[in-house]
PDB file of C-alpha atoms in Angstrom:
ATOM      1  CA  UNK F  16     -29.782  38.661  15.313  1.00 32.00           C
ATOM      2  CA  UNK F  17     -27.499  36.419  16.985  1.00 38.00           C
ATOM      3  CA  UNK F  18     -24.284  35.456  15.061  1.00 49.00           C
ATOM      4  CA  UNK F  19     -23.294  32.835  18.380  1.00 61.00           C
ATOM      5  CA  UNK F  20     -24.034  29.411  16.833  1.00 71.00           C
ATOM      6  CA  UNK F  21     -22.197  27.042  18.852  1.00 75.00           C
ATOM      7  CA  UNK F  22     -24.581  24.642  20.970  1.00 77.00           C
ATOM      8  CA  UNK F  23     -22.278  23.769  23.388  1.00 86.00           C
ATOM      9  CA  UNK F  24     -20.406  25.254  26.282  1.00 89.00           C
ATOM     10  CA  UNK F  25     -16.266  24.959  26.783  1.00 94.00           C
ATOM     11  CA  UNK F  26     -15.227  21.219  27.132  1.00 95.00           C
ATOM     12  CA  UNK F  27     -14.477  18.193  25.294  1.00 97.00           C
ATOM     13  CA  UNK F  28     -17.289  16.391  23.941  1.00 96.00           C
ATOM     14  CA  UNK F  29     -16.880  12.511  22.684  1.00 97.00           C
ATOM     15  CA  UNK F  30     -18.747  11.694  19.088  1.00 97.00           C
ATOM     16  CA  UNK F  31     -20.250   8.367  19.001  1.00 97.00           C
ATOM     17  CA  UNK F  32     -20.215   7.947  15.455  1.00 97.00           C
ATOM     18  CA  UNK F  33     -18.427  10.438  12.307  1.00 97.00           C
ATOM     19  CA  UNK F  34     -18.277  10.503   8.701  1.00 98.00           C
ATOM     20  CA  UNK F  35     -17.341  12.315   6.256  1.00 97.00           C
ATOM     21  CA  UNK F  36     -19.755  12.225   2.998  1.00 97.00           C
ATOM     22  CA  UNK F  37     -20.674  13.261  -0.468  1.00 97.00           C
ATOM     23  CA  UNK F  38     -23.918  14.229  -2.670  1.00 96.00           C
ATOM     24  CA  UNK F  39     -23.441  10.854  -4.670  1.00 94.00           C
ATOM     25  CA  UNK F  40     -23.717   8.858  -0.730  1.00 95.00           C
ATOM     26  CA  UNK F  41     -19.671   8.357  -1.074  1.00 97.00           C
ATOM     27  CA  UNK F  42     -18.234   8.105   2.788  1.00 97.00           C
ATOM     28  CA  UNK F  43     -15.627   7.885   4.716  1.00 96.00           C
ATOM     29  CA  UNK F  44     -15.252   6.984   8.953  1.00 97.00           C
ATOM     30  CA  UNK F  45     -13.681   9.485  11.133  1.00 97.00           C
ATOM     31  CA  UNK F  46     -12.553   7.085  14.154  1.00 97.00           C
ATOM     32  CA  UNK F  47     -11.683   8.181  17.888  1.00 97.00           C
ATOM     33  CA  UNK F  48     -13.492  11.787  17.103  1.00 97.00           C
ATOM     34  CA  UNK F  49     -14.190  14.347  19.668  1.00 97.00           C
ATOM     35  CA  UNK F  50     -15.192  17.843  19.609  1.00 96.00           C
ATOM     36  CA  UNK F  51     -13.291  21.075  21.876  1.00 96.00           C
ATOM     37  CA  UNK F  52     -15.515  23.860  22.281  1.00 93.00           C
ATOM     38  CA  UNK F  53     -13.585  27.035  23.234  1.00 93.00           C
ATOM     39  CA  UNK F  54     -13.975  31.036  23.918  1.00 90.00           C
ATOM     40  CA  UNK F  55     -11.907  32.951  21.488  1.00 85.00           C
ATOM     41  CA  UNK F  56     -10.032  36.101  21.687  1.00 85.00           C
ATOM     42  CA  UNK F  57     -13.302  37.827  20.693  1.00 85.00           C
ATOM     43  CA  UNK F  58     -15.446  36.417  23.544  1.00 84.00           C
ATOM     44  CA  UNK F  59     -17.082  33.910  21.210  1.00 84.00           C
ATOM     45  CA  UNK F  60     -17.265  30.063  21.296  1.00 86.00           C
ATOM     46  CA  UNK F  61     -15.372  28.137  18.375  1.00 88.00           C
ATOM     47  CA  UNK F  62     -15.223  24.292  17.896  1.00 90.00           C
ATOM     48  CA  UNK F  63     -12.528  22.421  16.535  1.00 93.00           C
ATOM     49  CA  UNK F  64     -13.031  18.486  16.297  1.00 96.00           C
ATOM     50  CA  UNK F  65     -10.442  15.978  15.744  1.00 97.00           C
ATOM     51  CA  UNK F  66     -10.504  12.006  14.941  1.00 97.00           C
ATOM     52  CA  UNK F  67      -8.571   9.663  12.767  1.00 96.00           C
ATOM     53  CA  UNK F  68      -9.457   8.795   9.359  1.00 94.00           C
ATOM     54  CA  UNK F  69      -6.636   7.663   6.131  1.00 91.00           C
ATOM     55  CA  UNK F  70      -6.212  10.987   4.524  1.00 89.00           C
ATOM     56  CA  UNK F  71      -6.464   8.365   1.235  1.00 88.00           C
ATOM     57  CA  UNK F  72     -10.210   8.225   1.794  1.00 92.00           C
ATOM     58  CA  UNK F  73     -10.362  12.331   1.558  1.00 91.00           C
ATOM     59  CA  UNK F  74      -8.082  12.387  -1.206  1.00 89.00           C
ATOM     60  CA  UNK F  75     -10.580   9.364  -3.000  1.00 91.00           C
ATOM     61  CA  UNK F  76     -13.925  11.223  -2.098  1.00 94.00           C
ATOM     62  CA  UNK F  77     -12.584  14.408  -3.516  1.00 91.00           C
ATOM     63  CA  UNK F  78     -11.901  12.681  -6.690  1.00 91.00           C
ATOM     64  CA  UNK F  79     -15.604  12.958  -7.854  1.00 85.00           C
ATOM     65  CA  UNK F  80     -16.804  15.587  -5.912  1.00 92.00           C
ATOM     66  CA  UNK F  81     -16.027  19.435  -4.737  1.00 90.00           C
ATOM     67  CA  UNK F  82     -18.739  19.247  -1.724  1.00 94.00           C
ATOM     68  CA  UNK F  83     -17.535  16.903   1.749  1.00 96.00           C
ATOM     69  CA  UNK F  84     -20.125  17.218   3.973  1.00 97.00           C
ATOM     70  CA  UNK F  85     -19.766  15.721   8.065  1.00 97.00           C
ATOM     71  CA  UNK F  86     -21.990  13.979  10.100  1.00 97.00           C
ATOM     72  CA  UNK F  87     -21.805  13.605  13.967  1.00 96.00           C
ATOM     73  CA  UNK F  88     -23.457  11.835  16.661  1.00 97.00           C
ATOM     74  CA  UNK F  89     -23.158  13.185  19.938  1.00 95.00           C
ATOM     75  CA  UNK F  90     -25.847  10.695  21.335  1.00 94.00           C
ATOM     76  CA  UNK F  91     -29.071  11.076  21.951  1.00 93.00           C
ATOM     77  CA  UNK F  92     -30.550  13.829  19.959  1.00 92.00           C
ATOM     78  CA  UNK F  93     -27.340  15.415  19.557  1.00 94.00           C
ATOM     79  CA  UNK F  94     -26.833  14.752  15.886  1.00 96.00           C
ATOM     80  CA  UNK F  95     -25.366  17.183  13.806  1.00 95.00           C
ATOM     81  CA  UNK F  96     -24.411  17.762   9.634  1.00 95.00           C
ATOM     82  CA  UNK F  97     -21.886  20.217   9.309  1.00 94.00           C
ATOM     83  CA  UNK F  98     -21.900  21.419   5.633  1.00 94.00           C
ATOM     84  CA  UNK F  99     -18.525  22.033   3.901  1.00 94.00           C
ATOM     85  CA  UNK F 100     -16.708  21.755   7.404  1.00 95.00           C
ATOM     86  CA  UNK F 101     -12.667  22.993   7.010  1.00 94.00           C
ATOM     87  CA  UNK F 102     -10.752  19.895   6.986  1.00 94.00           C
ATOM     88  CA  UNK F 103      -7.355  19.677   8.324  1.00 93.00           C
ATOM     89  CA  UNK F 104      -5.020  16.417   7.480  1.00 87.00           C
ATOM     90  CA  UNK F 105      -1.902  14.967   7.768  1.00 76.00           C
ATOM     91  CA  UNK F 106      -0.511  14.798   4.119  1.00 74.00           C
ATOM     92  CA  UNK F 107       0.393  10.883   4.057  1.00 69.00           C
ATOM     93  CA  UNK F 108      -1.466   8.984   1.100  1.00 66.00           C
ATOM     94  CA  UNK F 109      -0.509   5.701   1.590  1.00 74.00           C
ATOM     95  CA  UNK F 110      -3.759   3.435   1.620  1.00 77.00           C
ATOM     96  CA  UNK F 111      -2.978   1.662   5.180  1.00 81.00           C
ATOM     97  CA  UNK F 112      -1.928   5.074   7.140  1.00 86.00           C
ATOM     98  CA  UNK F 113      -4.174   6.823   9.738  1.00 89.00           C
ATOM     99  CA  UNK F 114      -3.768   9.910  10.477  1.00 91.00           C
ATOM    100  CA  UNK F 115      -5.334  12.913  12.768  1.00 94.00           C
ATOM    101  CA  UNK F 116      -8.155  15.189  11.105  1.00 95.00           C
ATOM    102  CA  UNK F 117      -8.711  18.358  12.231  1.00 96.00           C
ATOM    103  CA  UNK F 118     -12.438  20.060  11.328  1.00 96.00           C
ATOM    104  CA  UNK F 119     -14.132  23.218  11.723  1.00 93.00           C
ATOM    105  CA  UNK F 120     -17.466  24.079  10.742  1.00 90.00           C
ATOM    106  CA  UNK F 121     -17.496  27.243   8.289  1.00 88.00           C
ATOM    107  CA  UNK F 122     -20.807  27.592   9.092  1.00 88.00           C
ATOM    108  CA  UNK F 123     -23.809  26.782  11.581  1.00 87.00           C
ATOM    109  CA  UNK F 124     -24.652  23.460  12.221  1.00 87.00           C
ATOM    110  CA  UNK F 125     -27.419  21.753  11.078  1.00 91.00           C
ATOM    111  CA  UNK F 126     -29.293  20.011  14.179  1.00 93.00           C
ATOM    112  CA  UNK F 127     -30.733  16.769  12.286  1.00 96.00           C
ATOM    113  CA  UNK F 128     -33.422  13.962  14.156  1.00 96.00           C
ATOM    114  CA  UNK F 129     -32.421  10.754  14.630  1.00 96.00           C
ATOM    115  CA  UNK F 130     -34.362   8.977  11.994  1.00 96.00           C
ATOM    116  CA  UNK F 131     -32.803  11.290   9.562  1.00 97.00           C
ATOM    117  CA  UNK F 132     -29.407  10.426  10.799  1.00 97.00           C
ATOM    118  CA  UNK F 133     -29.963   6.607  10.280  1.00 96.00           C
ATOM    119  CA  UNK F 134     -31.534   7.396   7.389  1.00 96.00           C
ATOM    120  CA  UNK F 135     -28.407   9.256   5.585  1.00 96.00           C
ATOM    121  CA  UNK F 136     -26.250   6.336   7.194  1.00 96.00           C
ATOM    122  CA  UNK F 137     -27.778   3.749   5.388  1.00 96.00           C
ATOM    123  CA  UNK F 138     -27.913   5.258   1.785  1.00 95.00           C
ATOM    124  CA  UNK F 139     -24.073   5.663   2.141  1.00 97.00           C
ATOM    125  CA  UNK F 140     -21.216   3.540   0.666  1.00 96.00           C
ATOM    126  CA  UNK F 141     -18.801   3.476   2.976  1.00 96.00           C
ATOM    127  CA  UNK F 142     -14.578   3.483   1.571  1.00 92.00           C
ATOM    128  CA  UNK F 143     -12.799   0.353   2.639  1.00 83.00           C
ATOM    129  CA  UNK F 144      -9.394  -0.609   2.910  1.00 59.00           C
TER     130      UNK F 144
END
């Protein structure tokens, strides 16, 4: 068995379209995002994404729920749900202030078809300003 999960080989990647999300279909945008796929020290790929989102927004989704879920659109059939990804934020909680986010998937990704993406997009309630 196979513990190299990562789909992807070294590079940048752009994501079309990210968003952070809960059980009760709570979410939040992750703007500019892009994924870096990397060989570690150990000869194995990692991924590290980054994007801009108001660390507000994770601080308001967390309010009512322990499990953050993220969803990513390469394009095409390139869409993925990471489940309980690491999330890494600037600690500014003013309502108006973007700032970077940092995520890492703890653990494989879950390959989802594109009718199931726009399905889970359009149950959710997107956090506004």
């Amino acid at each position: 068995m196979t513990t190299e999960w990562v789909p992807f080989g070294n590079g940048e990647y752009i994501v079309l379209d990210a968003f952070l999300m809960t059980p009760d279909q709570q979410a939040a945008a992750i703007e500019k995002a892009y994924i870096e796929v990397s060989t570690g020290p150990r000869g194995r790929r990692q991924i590290m994404g980054k994007g801009m989102i108001r660390p507000f927004m994770i601080v308001e989704l967390h309010e009512n729920n322990d499990i953050i879920d993220l969803v990513i659109d390469l394009g095409g059939s390139f869409k993925y749900r990471l489940k309980k990804p690491v999330l890494k934020s600037g600690k500014v909680f003013s309502p108006a202030v973007n700032a970077l986010l940092q995520f890492f998937p703890s653990q494989p990704w879950e390959q989802i078809s594109e009718s199931e993406f726009h399905e889970i997009r359009k149950g959710l309630k997107f956090l506004t300003d």
